[in-house]
XYZ file of C-alpha atoms in Angstrom:
446
model
C -35.239 -43.050 19.833
C -36.339 -42.954 16.215
C -36.190 -39.853 14.021
C -38.316 -39.326 10.973
C -36.776 -38.268 7.698
C -37.625 -34.569 8.113
C -35.949 -34.478 11.546
C -32.779 -36.017 10.118
C -32.709 -33.500 7.266
C -33.265 -30.636 9.700
C -30.508 -31.890 11.976
C -28.062 -32.310 9.092
C -28.828 -28.830 7.765
C -28.387 -27.422 11.256
C -24.976 -29.048 11.668
C -23.920 -28.003 8.183
C -24.882 -24.396 8.901
C -22.985 -24.495 12.201
C -19.841 -25.681 10.419
C -20.087 -23.005 7.713
C -20.851 -20.411 10.366
C -17.716 -21.211 12.341
C -14.808 -18.964 11.356
C -12.254 -21.343 12.906
C -13.574 -24.205 10.743
C -13.368 -21.977 7.659
C -9.741 -21.129 8.459
C -8.778 -24.776 8.972
C -10.420 -25.693 5.708
C -8.509 -22.840 4.105
C -5.213 -24.277 5.347
C -6.108 -27.666 3.872
C -7.132 -26.111 0.573
C -3.910 -24.068 0.380
C -1.815 -27.147 1.059
C -3.546 -29.292 -1.579
C -3.645 -26.550 -4.202
C -0.045 -25.480 -3.528
C 1.396 -28.975 -3.762
C -0.612 -29.734 -6.938
C 0.266 -26.373 -8.535
C 4.040 -26.588 -8.077
C 4.459 -30.376 -8.292
C 3.036 -30.477 -11.821
C 4.384 -27.146 -13.094
C 6.965 -28.969 -15.221
C 4.166 -30.875 -16.966
C 2.610 -27.719 -18.431
C 3.102 -27.765 -22.228
C 5.820 -25.444 -23.560
C 4.767 -22.279 -25.371
C 7.282 -20.734 -27.821
C 6.677 -17.273 -26.352
C 8.385 -18.564 -23.211
C 11.618 -18.698 -25.222
C 11.204 -15.070 -26.210
C 10.699 -13.896 -22.637
C 13.669 -15.949 -21.405
C 15.731 -14.534 -24.263
C 14.703 -11.003 -23.351
C 15.439 -11.540 -19.656
C 19.011 -10.511 -20.421
C 17.672 -6.934 -20.117
C 18.149 -7.125 -16.361
C 21.911 -7.372 -16.917
C 21.996 -4.701 -19.617
C 19.947 -2.248 -17.564
C 22.523 -2.279 -14.756
C 25.687 -2.696 -16.787
C 24.892 -0.459 -19.779
C 21.628 1.486 -19.344
C 21.963 3.255 -22.659
C 21.860 -0.020 -24.545
C 18.209 -0.584 -23.496
C 16.996 2.920 -24.286
C 15.200 3.648 -27.542
C 17.367 4.771 -30.445
C 16.462 5.732 -33.993
C 19.640 4.043 -35.159
C 18.142 0.590 -34.552
C 14.509 0.694 -35.761
C 14.569 -2.944 -36.873
C 16.211 -4.334 -33.743
C 13.990 -7.163 -32.469
C 14.911 -6.467 -28.851
C 13.903 -2.818 -29.207
C 10.598 -3.972 -30.743
C 9.916 -6.198 -27.737
C 10.764 -3.386 -25.338
C 8.261 -1.144 -27.097
C 5.344 -3.607 -27.228
C 5.745 -5.410 -23.886
C 6.236 -4.115 -20.326
C 9.618 -4.988 -18.845
C 8.643 -6.501 -15.469
C 8.413 -10.115 -16.638
C 11.874 -9.940 -18.164
C 13.350 -8.729 -14.856
C 11.682 -11.461 -12.818
C 12.868 -14.223 -15.137
C 16.337 -12.706 -15.332
C 16.553 -12.492 -11.537
C 15.498 -16.115 -11.161
C 18.098 -17.274 -13.673
C 20.816 -15.137 -12.088
C 20.114 -16.502 -8.588
C 20.412 -20.078 -9.826
C 23.463 -19.443 -12.005
C 21.715 -19.880 -15.351
C 21.961 -17.538 -18.308
C 19.223 -16.307 -20.677
C 18.758 -17.934 -24.052
C 21.231 -16.581 -26.620
C 18.697 -16.428 -29.459
C 14.977 -15.710 -29.830
C 12.367 -18.142 -31.051
C 11.761 -17.680 -34.772
C 8.167 -18.416 -35.776
C 9.154 -18.575 -39.469
C 11.357 -21.614 -38.789
C 10.215 -25.130 -38.020
C 10.617 -26.822 -34.628
C 13.919 -28.542 -35.357
C 15.482 -25.443 -36.872
C 14.663 -23.473 -33.726
C 16.224 -26.205 -31.605
C 19.345 -26.207 -33.784
C 19.700 -22.452 -33.283
C 19.490 -22.834 -29.499
C 16.050 -21.195 -29.103
C 14.552 -23.970 -26.926
C 15.327 -23.682 -23.195
C 16.488 -26.790 -21.396
C 14.229 -28.311 -18.713
C 16.045 -26.687 -15.788
C 16.097 -23.268 -17.391
C 12.396 -23.467 -18.200
C 11.555 -24.740 -14.707
C 13.498 -21.968 -13.010
C 11.841 -19.325 -15.165
C 8.366 -20.689 -14.456
C 8.905 -20.877 -10.697
C 10.308 -17.359 -10.657
C 7.217 -15.821 -12.265
C 4.680 -17.990 -10.397
C 6.379 -17.596 -6.997
C 3.571 -15.428 -5.570
C 0.655 -17.569 -6.695
C -0.337 -18.668 -3.178
C -0.008 -15.121 -1.886
C -2.443 -14.102 -4.609
C -4.935 -16.705 -3.343
C -4.509 -15.486 0.208
C -5.277 -11.911 -0.864
C -8.339 -13.161 -2.746
C -9.516 -14.775 0.500
C -9.048 -11.467 2.305
C -10.890 -9.619 -0.471
C -13.765 -12.117 -0.467
C -14.038 -11.911 3.314
C -14.342 -8.138 3.124
C -16.667 -8.317 0.141
C -19.104 -10.526 2.031
C -17.747 -13.008 4.586
C -15.067 -15.664 5.178
C -17.116 -18.325 3.377
C -17.102 -16.170 0.245
C -13.344 -15.827 0.545
C -12.864 -19.564 0.936
C -15.089 -20.400 -2.029
C -13.254 -17.860 -4.212
C -9.916 -19.444 -3.292
C -11.224 -22.895 -4.243
C -12.695 -21.641 -7.523
C -9.457 -19.914 -8.522
C -7.131 -22.573 -7.166
C -8.668 -25.338 -9.270
C -9.555 -23.190 -12.280
C -8.237 -24.952 -15.396
C -7.235 -21.673 -17.078
C -5.315 -20.523 -14.030
C -3.503 -23.852 -13.805
C -2.430 -23.666 -17.456
C -1.751 -20.012 -18.180
C -0.140 -18.911 -14.889
C 2.396 -21.733 -14.816
C 4.406 -20.597 -17.809
C 7.204 -18.052 -18.135
C 4.678 -15.590 -19.573
C 2.972 -12.389 -18.327
C -0.151 -14.110 -16.946
C 1.948 -15.713 -14.212
C 2.767 -12.307 -12.706
C -0.504 -10.717 -13.719
C -2.666 -13.044 -11.626
C -1.156 -12.356 -8.158
C -0.874 -8.677 -9.103
C -4.635 -8.560 -9.810
C -5.341 -10.200 -6.433
C -2.978 -7.760 -4.744
C -4.723 -4.830 -6.410
C -8.275 -5.836 -5.491
C -7.239 -6.319 -1.866
C -5.255 -3.088 -1.728
C -8.263 -1.044 -2.828
C -9.950 -1.869 0.488
C -7.258 0.229 2.174
C -6.626 2.770 -0.584
C -7.330 5.867 1.482
C -4.971 4.659 4.215
C -2.212 3.367 1.982
C -2.643 4.973 -1.433
C 1.007 4.187 -2.251
C 0.310 0.461 -1.722
C -2.553 0.533 -4.218
C -0.298 2.451 -6.606
C 2.360 -0.271 -6.206
C -0.206 -3.024 -6.820
C -1.552 -1.428 -9.994
C 2.002 -0.638 -11.111
C 2.888 -4.340 -10.924
C -0.320 -5.410 -12.682
C -0.028 -2.936 -15.574
C 3.672 -3.640 -16.009
C 2.915 -7.328 -16.120
C 0.331 -6.922 -18.877
C -1.257 -3.812 -20.340
C -4.749 -5.355 -20.291
C -4.778 -4.534 -16.555
C -4.922 -0.788 -17.332
C -8.638 -0.474 -16.339
C -7.489 -1.010 -12.752
C -6.066 2.518 -12.877
C -9.563 3.950 -13.359
C -10.934 1.609 -10.713
C -8.397 2.907 -8.234
C -9.214 6.533 -9.065
C -12.861 5.873 -8.352
C -12.051 3.975 -5.154
C -10.269 6.954 -3.652
C -13.398 9.086 -3.864
C -16.192 6.611 -3.090
C -14.740 4.367 -0.376
C -14.541 5.126 3.352
C -17.694 7.215 3.362
C -18.276 6.177 6.970
C -15.012 7.889 8.018
C -14.392 11.583 7.585
C -11.707 11.987 4.952
C -11.382 15.483 3.612
C -11.473 16.261 -0.073
C -7.920 17.554 0.272
C -6.730 14.225 1.681
C -8.490 12.314 -1.092
C -6.855 14.539 -3.718
C -3.458 13.900 -2.157
C -4.162 10.163 -2.210
C -5.137 10.495 -5.864
C -1.827 12.208 -6.712
C 0.192 9.658 -4.773
C -1.634 6.794 -6.472
C -1.165 8.161 -10.001
C 2.397 9.324 -9.362
C 3.417 5.903 -8.105
C 2.122 4.294 -11.290
C 3.623 6.844 -13.703
C 7.027 7.155 -12.047
C 7.296 3.438 -11.431
C 6.435 2.623 -15.032
C 9.054 5.086 -16.230
C 11.725 3.519 -13.985
C 10.820 -0.050 -14.943
C 10.954 0.626 -18.673
C 14.335 2.138 -19.576
C 13.293 2.179 -23.259
C 11.408 5.363 -22.240
C 14.249 7.103 -20.407
C 15.720 9.163 -23.259
C 12.455 10.726 -24.490
C 9.416 9.329 -22.627
C 6.588 11.142 -24.435
C 7.914 10.438 -27.897
C 8.838 6.839 -27.163
C 5.437 6.233 -25.535
C 3.764 7.336 -28.774
C 6.128 5.122 -30.758
C 5.318 2.200 -28.458
C 1.586 2.781 -28.918
C 1.986 2.790 -32.724
C 4.272 -0.253 -32.673
C 1.777 -2.255 -30.639
C -1.113 -1.200 -32.893
C 0.836 -2.335 -35.941
C 1.610 -5.663 -34.271
C -2.082 -6.292 -33.448
C -3.120 -5.325 -37.001
C -0.560 -7.752 -38.419
C -1.847 -10.509 -36.170
C -5.445 -9.803 -37.227
C -4.501 -9.946 -40.897
C -2.704 -13.267 -40.364
C -5.728 -14.711 -38.567
C -8.070 -13.511 -41.316
C -5.939 -15.312 -43.858
C -5.993 -18.510 -41.831
C -9.677 -18.293 -40.983
C -11.753 -15.068 -41.088
C -13.770 -16.293 -38.105
C -10.683 -16.141 -35.873
C -10.346 -12.341 -36.120
C -12.730 -10.606 -33.721
C -13.571 -7.670 -35.931
C -16.837 -6.677 -34.238
C -17.909 -5.983 -30.676
C -20.394 -8.852 -30.530
C -17.691 -11.319 -31.601
C -15.350 -10.024 -28.895
C -17.981 -10.264 -26.170
C -18.883 -13.801 -27.308
C -15.203 -14.772 -27.338
C -14.614 -13.451 -23.795
C -17.654 -15.312 -22.456
C -16.721 -18.539 -24.275
C -13.157 -18.479 -22.952
C -14.156 -17.445 -19.446
C -16.576 -20.291 -18.929
C -16.811 -22.881 -21.696
C -13.735 -23.453 -23.860
C -11.270 -26.187 -22.891
C -7.803 -25.004 -21.893
C -5.874 -23.925 -24.982
C -2.252 -25.062 -24.760
C -1.390 -23.050 -27.896
C -2.756 -19.776 -29.267
C -2.436 -21.023 -32.871
C -1.750 -24.344 -34.560
C 1.966 -23.709 -35.013
C 4.095 -26.617 -33.756
C 1.015 -28.582 -32.670
C 2.442 -31.772 -34.090
C 5.659 -31.367 -32.073
C 3.917 -30.433 -28.835
C 0.966 -32.804 -29.007
C 2.577 -35.530 -26.852
C 3.256 -33.098 -23.995
C -0.201 -31.538 -24.413
C -1.917 -34.913 -24.249
C 0.143 -35.909 -21.196
C -0.760 -32.666 -19.397
C -4.468 -33.037 -19.991
C -4.338 -36.604 -18.771
C -3.539 -35.223 -15.305
C -6.734 -35.102 -13.175
C -8.091 -31.588 -12.680
C -6.535 -29.916 -15.695
C -9.912 -29.585 -17.479
C -12.131 -29.347 -14.407
C -15.485 -27.561 -14.980
C -14.757 -26.787 -18.634
C -17.002 -27.651 -21.550
C -20.750 -27.175 -21.934
C -22.041 -28.574 -18.635
C -19.275 -27.253 -16.341
C -19.203 -23.949 -18.169
C -22.949 -23.529 -17.919
C -22.790 -24.076 -14.138
C -19.995 -21.526 -13.767
C -21.799 -19.053 -16.027
C -25.057 -19.333 -14.066
C -23.207 -18.891 -10.772
C -21.449 -15.777 -12.074
C -24.640 -14.211 -13.420
C -26.553 -15.088 -10.253
C -23.831 -13.618 -8.027
C -23.572 -10.487 -10.162
C -27.251 -9.639 -9.989
C -27.537 -10.682 -6.350
C -24.736 -8.293 -5.438
C -26.513 -5.502 -7.320
C -29.720 -6.179 -5.380
C -27.918 -6.299 -2.049
C -26.102 -3.012 -2.689
C -29.461 -1.362 -3.339
C -31.160 -2.913 -0.287
C -28.457 -2.541 2.341
C -26.127 -0.064 3.954
C -22.758 -0.743 5.530
C -19.009 -0.312 5.279
C -18.630 -3.017 2.629
C -21.467 -1.825 0.358
C -19.378 0.880 -1.335
C -16.646 -1.678 -1.935
C -19.212 -3.985 -3.516
C -20.274 -1.113 -5.764
C -16.630 -0.438 -6.632
C -16.095 -4.139 -7.320
C -19.067 -4.320 -9.693
C -17.909 -1.176 -11.497
C -14.399 -2.601 -11.814
C -15.745 -5.862 -13.270
C -17.859 -3.963 -15.791
C -14.960 -1.665 -16.748
C -12.512 -4.540 -17.164
C -14.920 -6.587 -19.279
C -15.923 -3.549 -21.373
C -12.349 -2.415 -21.989
C -11.271 -5.901 -23.053
C -14.325 -6.249 -25.294
C -13.417 -2.998 -27.047
C -9.654 -3.296 -27.302
C -8.804 -6.995 -27.752
C -9.532 -8.311 -31.255
C -7.519 -11.527 -30.817
C -9.216 -14.794 -29.775
C -6.434 -15.975 -27.485
C -7.749 -17.704 -24.380
C -5.035 -16.499 -21.996
C -6.193 -12.923 -22.504
C -9.193 -13.511 -20.193
C -7.017 -13.969 -17.073
C -7.690 -10.382 -15.832
C -11.387 -11.246 -15.553
C -11.048 -14.484 -13.566
C -10.571 -12.935 -10.092
C -13.723 -10.877 -10.670
C -15.855 -13.750 -11.928
C -14.709 -16.178 -9.213
C -15.347 -13.670 -6.422
C -18.797 -12.908 -7.846
C -19.579 -16.613 -8.206
C -18.388 -17.255 -4.646
C -20.580 -14.443 -3.414
C -23.666 -15.986 -5.005
C -22.836 -19.572 -4.013
C -22.100 -18.464 -0.459
C -25.582 -16.943 -0.220
C -27.090 -20.243 -1.354
C -25.087 -22.344 1.103
C -25.467 -19.957 3.989
C -27.909 -17.029 3.867
C -26.520 -13.677 4.873
C -28.127 -13.592 8.298
C -26.257 -16.781 9.224
C -22.967 -15.943 7.550
C -19.709 -15.767 9.521
C -17.973 -12.472 9.802
């Protein structure tokens, strides 16, 4: 029996829709995607170009020993205002140092004895012992990226709740092959812990009025991985009072959840950062000032190198975030320091298939259009529909706007890795829009 072209197209579309509408098929595809992404992610982690800041974090990982053996030595003291370790404790959260230190301790390795000195050349830093050996660097990277696949699983769960299992699967694929994720979360740097913490946080907000402590723990990890995750605190506060409108939760219960959520973050942050222990309020103010001075010094340095590098106005910051989110090729280094020494490893890394996937003008334009389409489509659907997930969609949109706005206002440095907190939002939004194109809502799997 012969079929005309329209019948064949109809049949193929019907079969395609049946596959996408089958939750079991989605789950099997998810297993395949996890296997491929996981093997690729960890098998090539040693190929990621070295960043000198990794040396600093490995050097500072000795804090895990000092905190247990001599707690007073890691508290702030006026007697050592110029101590470089005290400076790092004031400007950076401590969680990354503990994770690296734990990984080194388990494998019998010790932290670097000296910090990387940016005023010295490459060989001078090597002579001083500031460059980690391959095994030490590998252990540190695996320690901080250990929960990467768990982060992807939680993104799948979040996408499924946000819309459906197809949305969750598409978000996992978009994040798992994202060139910025592959570069910036496979180094012994804060982004490696920040990414799974962000995924954990977004998922935990679904259940925030049942397990407010769990959301507090998730935000605690995210903020103590990198301070740019602070808008998640406000997102969590809002979540407590706008989610679960279909269930009766008293105002008293919501207020208790609010207190538990905030208390978990504040107390946990205090415990994790012993530099605060002696005088938390005063040291917090000193830390704020120290970080502000550091950022100002970095801006001045950038202005001297090239005035265009310093993002001194809001429009420049917004343009920089958009450019790095969608268009710019993966940046192996924040600045040109040591480029000559690292160029061979950088070239080798980018010769690996997939390391620049969907970056550049064409790929970036596709990703940008998908994100914008998904964003406005979600707004329209929240206006048109009612349901248990609608309030979460509203929360999600608010969180995306707050995170983007906060980073546009507070980050004057053009470093690409700073956009990592936005990637889970943009990929979920893009997956939401693409999922509606591939399989309209009325046919979508639950």
